[in-house]
Short mmCIF file of C-alpha atoms and ligand atoms in Angstrom, two decimals:
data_model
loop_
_atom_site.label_atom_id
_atom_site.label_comp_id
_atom_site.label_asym_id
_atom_site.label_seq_id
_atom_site.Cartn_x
_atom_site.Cartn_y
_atom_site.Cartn_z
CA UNK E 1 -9.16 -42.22 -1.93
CA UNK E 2 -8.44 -39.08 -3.54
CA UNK E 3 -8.21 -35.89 -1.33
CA UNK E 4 -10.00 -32.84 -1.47
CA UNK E 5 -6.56 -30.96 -2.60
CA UNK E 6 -6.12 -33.56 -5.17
CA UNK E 7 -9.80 -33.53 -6.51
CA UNK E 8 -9.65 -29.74 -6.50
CA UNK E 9 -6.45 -29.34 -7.89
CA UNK E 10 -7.80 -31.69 -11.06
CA UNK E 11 -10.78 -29.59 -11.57
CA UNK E 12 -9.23 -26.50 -11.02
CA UNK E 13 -6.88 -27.17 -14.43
CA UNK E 14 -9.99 -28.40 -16.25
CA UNK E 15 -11.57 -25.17 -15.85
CA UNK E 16 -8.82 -23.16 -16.49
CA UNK E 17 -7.72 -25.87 -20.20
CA UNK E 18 -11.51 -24.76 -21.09
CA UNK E 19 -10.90 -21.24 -20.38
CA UNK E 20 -7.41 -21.11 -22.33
CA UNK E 21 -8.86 -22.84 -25.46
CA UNK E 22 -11.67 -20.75 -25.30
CA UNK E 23 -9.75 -17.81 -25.58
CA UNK E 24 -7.53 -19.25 -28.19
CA UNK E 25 -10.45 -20.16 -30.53
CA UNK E 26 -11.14 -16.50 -30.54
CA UNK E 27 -8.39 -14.81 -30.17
CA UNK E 28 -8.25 -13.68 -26.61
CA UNK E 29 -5.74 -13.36 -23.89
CA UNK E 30 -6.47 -15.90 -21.24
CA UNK E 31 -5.70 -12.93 -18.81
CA UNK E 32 -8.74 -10.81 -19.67
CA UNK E 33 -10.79 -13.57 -18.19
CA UNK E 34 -11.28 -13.24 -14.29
CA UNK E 35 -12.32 -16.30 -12.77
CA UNK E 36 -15.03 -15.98 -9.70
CA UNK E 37 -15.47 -19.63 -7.63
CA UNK E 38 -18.58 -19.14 -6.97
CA UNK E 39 -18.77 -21.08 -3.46
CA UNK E 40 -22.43 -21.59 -2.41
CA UNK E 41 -22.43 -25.58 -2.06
CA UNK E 42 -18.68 -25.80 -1.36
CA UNK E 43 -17.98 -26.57 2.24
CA UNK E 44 -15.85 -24.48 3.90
CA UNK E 45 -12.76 -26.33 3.82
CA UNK E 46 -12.79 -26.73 0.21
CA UNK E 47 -13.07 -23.04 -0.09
CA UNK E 48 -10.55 -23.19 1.98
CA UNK E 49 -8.53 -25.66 -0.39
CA UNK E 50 -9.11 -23.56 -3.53
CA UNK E 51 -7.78 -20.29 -1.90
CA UNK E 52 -4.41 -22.16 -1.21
CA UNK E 53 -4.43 -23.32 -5.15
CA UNK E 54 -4.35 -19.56 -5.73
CA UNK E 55 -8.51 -18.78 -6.75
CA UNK E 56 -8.79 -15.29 -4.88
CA UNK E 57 -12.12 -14.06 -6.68
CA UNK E 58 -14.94 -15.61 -4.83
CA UNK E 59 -18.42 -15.45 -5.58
CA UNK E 60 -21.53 -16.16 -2.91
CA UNK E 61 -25.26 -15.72 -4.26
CA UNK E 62 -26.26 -15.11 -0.71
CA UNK E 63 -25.91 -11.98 1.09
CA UNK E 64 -25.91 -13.50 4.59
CA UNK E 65 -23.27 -16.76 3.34
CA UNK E 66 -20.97 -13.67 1.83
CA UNK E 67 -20.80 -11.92 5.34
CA UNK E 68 -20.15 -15.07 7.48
CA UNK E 69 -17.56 -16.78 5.17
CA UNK E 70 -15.83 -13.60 5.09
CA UNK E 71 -15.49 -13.43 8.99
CA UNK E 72 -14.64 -16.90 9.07
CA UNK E 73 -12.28 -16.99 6.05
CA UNK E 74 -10.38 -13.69 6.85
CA UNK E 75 -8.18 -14.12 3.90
CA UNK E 76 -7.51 -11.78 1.48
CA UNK E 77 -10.56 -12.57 -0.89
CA UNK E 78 -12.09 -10.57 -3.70
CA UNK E 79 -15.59 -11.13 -2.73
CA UNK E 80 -17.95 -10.94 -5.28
CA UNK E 81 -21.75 -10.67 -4.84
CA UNK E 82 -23.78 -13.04 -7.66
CA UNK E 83 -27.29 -12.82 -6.39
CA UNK E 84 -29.89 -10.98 -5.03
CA UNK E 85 -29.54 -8.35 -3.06
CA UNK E 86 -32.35 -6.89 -0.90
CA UNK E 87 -31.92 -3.09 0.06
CA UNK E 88 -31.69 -3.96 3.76
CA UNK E 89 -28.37 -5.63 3.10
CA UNK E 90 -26.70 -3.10 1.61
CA UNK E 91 -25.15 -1.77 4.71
CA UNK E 92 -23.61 -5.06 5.93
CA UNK E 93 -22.23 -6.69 2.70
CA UNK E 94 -20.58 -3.35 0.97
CA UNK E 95 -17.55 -3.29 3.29
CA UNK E 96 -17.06 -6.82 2.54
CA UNK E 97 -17.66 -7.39 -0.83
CA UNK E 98 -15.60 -5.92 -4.14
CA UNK E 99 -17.99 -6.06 -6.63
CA UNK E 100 -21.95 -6.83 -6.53
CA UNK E 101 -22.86 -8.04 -9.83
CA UNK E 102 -26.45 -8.22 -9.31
CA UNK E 103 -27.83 -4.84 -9.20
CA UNK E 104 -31.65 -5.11 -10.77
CA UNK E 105 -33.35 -2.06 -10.12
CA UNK E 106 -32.31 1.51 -10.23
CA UNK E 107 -33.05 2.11 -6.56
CA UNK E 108 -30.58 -0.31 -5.33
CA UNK E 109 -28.17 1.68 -7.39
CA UNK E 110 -29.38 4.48 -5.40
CA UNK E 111 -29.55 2.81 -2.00
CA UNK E 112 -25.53 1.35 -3.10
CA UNK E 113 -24.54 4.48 -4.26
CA UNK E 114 -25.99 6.91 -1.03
CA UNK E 115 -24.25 4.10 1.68
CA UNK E 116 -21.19 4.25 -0.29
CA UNK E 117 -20.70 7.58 0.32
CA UNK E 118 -22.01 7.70 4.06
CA UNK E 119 -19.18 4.59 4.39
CA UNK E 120 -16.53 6.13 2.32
CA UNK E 121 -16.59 3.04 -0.34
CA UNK E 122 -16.31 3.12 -4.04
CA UNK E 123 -17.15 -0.21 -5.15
CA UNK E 124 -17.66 -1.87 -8.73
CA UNK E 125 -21.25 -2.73 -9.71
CA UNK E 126 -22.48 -4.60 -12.47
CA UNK E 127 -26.04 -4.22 -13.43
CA UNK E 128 -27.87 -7.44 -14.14
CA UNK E 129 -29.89 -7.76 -17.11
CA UNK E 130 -32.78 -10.29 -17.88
CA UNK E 131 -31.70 -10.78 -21.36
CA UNK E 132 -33.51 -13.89 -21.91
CA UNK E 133 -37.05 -11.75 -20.49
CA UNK E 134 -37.73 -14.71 -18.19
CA UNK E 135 -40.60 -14.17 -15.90
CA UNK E 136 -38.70 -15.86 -13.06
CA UNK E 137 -35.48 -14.12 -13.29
CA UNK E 138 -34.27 -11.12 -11.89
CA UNK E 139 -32.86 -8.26 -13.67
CA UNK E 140 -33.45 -5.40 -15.98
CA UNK E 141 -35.48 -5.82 -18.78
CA UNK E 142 -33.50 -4.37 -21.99
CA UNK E 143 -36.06 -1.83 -22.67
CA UNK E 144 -35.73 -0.36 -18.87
CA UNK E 145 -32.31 -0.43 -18.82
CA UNK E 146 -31.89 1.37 -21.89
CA UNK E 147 -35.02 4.20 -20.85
CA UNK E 148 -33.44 4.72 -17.43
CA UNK E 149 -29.77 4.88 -18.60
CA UNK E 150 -29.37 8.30 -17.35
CA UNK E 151 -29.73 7.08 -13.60
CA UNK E 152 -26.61 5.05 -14.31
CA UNK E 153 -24.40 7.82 -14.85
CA UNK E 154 -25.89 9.60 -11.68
CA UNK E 155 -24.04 8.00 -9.04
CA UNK E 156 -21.36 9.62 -7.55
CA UNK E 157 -19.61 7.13 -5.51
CA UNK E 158 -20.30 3.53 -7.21
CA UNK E 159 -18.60 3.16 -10.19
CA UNK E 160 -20.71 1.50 -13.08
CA UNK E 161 -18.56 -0.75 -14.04
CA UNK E 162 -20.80 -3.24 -16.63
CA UNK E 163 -23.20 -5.38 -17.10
CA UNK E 164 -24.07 -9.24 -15.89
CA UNK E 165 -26.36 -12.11 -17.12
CA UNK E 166 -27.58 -15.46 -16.63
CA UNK E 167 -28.50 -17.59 -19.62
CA UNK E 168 -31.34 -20.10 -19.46
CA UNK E 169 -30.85 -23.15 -18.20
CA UNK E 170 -30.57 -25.54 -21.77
CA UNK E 171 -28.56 -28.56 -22.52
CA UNK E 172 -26.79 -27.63 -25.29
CA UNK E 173 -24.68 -24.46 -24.79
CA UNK E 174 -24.76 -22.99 -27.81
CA UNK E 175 -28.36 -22.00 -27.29
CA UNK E 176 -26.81 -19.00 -24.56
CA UNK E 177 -24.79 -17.69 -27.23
CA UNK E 178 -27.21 -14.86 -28.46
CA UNK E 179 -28.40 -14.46 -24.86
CA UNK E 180 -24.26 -13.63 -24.34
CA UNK E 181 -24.23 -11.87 -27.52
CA UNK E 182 -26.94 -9.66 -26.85
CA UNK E 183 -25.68 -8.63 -23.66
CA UNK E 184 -22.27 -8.00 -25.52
CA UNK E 185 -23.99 -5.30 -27.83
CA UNK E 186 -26.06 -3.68 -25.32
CA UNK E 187 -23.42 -3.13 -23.50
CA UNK E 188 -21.57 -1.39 -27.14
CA UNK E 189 -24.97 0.50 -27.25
CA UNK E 190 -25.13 2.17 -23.82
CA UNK E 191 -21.35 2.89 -23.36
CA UNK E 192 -21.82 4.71 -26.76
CA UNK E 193 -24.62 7.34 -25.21
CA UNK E 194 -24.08 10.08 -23.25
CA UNK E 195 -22.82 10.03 -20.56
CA UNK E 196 -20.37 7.78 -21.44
CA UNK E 197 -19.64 5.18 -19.50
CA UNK E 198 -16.55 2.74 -20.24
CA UNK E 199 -18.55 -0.21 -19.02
CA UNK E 200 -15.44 -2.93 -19.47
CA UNK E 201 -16.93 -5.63 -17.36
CA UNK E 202 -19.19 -8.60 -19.00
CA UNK E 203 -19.92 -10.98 -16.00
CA UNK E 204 -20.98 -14.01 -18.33
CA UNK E 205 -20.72 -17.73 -18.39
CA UNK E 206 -21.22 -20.69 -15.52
CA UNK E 207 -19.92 -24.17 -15.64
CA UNK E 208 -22.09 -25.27 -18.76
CA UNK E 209 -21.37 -22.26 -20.54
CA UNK E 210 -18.47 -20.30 -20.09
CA UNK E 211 -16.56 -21.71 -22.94
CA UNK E 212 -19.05 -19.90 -25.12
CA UNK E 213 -19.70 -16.95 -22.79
CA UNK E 214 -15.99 -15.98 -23.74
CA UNK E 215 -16.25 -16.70 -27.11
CA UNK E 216 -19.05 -13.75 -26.64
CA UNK E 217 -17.04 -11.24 -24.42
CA UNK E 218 -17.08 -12.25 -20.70
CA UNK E 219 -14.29 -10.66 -18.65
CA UNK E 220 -15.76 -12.42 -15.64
CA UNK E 221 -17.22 -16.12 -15.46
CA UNK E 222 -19.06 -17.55 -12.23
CA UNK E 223 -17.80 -21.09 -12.00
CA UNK E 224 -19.47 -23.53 -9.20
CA UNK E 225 -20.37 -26.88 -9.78
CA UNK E 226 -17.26 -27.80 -12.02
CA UNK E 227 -14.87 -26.59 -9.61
CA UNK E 228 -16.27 -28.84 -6.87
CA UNK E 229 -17.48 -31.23 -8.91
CA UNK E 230 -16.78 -35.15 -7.37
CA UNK E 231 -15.68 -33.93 -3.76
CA UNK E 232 -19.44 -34.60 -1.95
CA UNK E 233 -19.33 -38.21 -3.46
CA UNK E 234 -15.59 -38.79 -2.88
CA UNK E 235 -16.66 -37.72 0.97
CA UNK E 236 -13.56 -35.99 0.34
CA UNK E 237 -12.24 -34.28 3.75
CA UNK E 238 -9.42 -31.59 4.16
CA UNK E 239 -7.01 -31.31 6.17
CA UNK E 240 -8.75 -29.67 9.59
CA UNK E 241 -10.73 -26.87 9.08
C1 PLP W 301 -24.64 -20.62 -8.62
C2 PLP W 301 -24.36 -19.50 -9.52
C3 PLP W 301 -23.32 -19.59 -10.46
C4 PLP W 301 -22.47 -20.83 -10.64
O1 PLP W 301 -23.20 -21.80 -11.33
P1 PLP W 301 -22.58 -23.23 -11.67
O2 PLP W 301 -23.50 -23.76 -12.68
O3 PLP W 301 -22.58 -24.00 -10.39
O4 PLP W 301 -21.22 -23.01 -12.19
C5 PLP W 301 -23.09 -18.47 -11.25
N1 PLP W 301 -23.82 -17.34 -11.16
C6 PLP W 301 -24.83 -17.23 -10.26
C7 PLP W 301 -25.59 -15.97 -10.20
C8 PLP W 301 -25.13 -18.30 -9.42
O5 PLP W 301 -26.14 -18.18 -8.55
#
């Protein structure tokens, strides 16, 4: 039976094949493309497993999963937050975490931004736009994004440092491309306003998509399921945890 090393270690250079053809179809370098694992179904020793293949961008969706793998992992992770973040968490998860992609309103900002200054931080934030206007999804809507742009340049201590989106769940892939795309030029249209920010980062693509998400732009892609793909059914154990 296949280990977990071996299993990961497969997966690992499927994901990064896609993301080098990707980048060749249009004319990309595959190092402008930061790959974040995101972890939220992978046990812990296959977290493990991936960090010793070299992955050091993680990604957890939960706040309270982010803090507790990063006590028990210890490593030297780039921790990325993907989801959610509720203003009473703010405290606990900025020491640990290098950039929170998932900023949705403008008083989170605010909340991130006055704690990062009472802590002495200064880390990257993404804001996370509901592109696709899905009733579900978090997010700013374009229109609110674009009306409250000012707030974004009035932090002192975060630094703005792009935007992030999730495209609807759809079989075919192509059908995120204009959600990607759209993202793409908003971003063009707010770092060209006053006051200008660089905004670099496009936090884009997940397993089914990022192939086209960097066709589109993304500097970062959130990749789960296809990194631990076959381990749960292979009841594929590590080495001890
Ligand atoms: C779970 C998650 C991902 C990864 O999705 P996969 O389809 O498993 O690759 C990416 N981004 C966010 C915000 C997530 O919650």
């Amino acid at each position: 039976m296949a280990s977990t090393a071996t299993i990961l270690a497969g997966n690992l250079a499927l994901v990064r094949r896609r993301i080098d053809t990707a980048c060749l179809r249009s004319g990309r370098e595959g190092d402008a493309i930061r790959l974040v694992a995101v972890t939220k179904y992978a046990r812990l020793d296959w977290v493990r497993e991936l960090i010793g293949l070299g992955v050091a961008d993680l990604g957890e969706s939960r706040p309270q999963q982010l803090i507790e793998r990063a006590e028990a992992l210890g490593e030297p992770v780039r921790w990325h937050l993907v989801g959610h973040l509720q203003r009473n968490k703010v405290r606990k998860v900025l020491p640990l975490a290098a950039c929170i992609h998932s900023v949705d309103s403008w008083k989170l900002l605010e909340r991130i931004d006055l704690l990062s200054a009472e802590l002495g931080l200064r880390p990257d934030v993404l804001l996370e736009v509901n592109v696709s206007a899905e009733a579900a999804k978090d997010g700013f809507a374009v229109d609110a994004l674009a009306d409250g742009w000012p707030q974004a340049a009035r932090c002192r201590h975060v630094r703005v440092a792009g935007l992030m989106t999730m495209a609807p769940l759809q079989d075919d892939p192509e059908h995120a491309r204009p959600v990607f795309r759209r993202l793409r030029e908003l971003r063009d249209e707010l770092s060209a306003r006053p006051p200008a920010l660089a905004l670099p980062e496009l936090s884009m693509g997940m397993s089914h998509d990022f192939d086209v998400a960097i066709e589109e732009g993304a500097t970062m892609i959130r990749v789960g399921s296809d990194l631990f793909a076959g381990l749960a059914e292979a009841g594929a154990h590590g080495a001890a945890r």
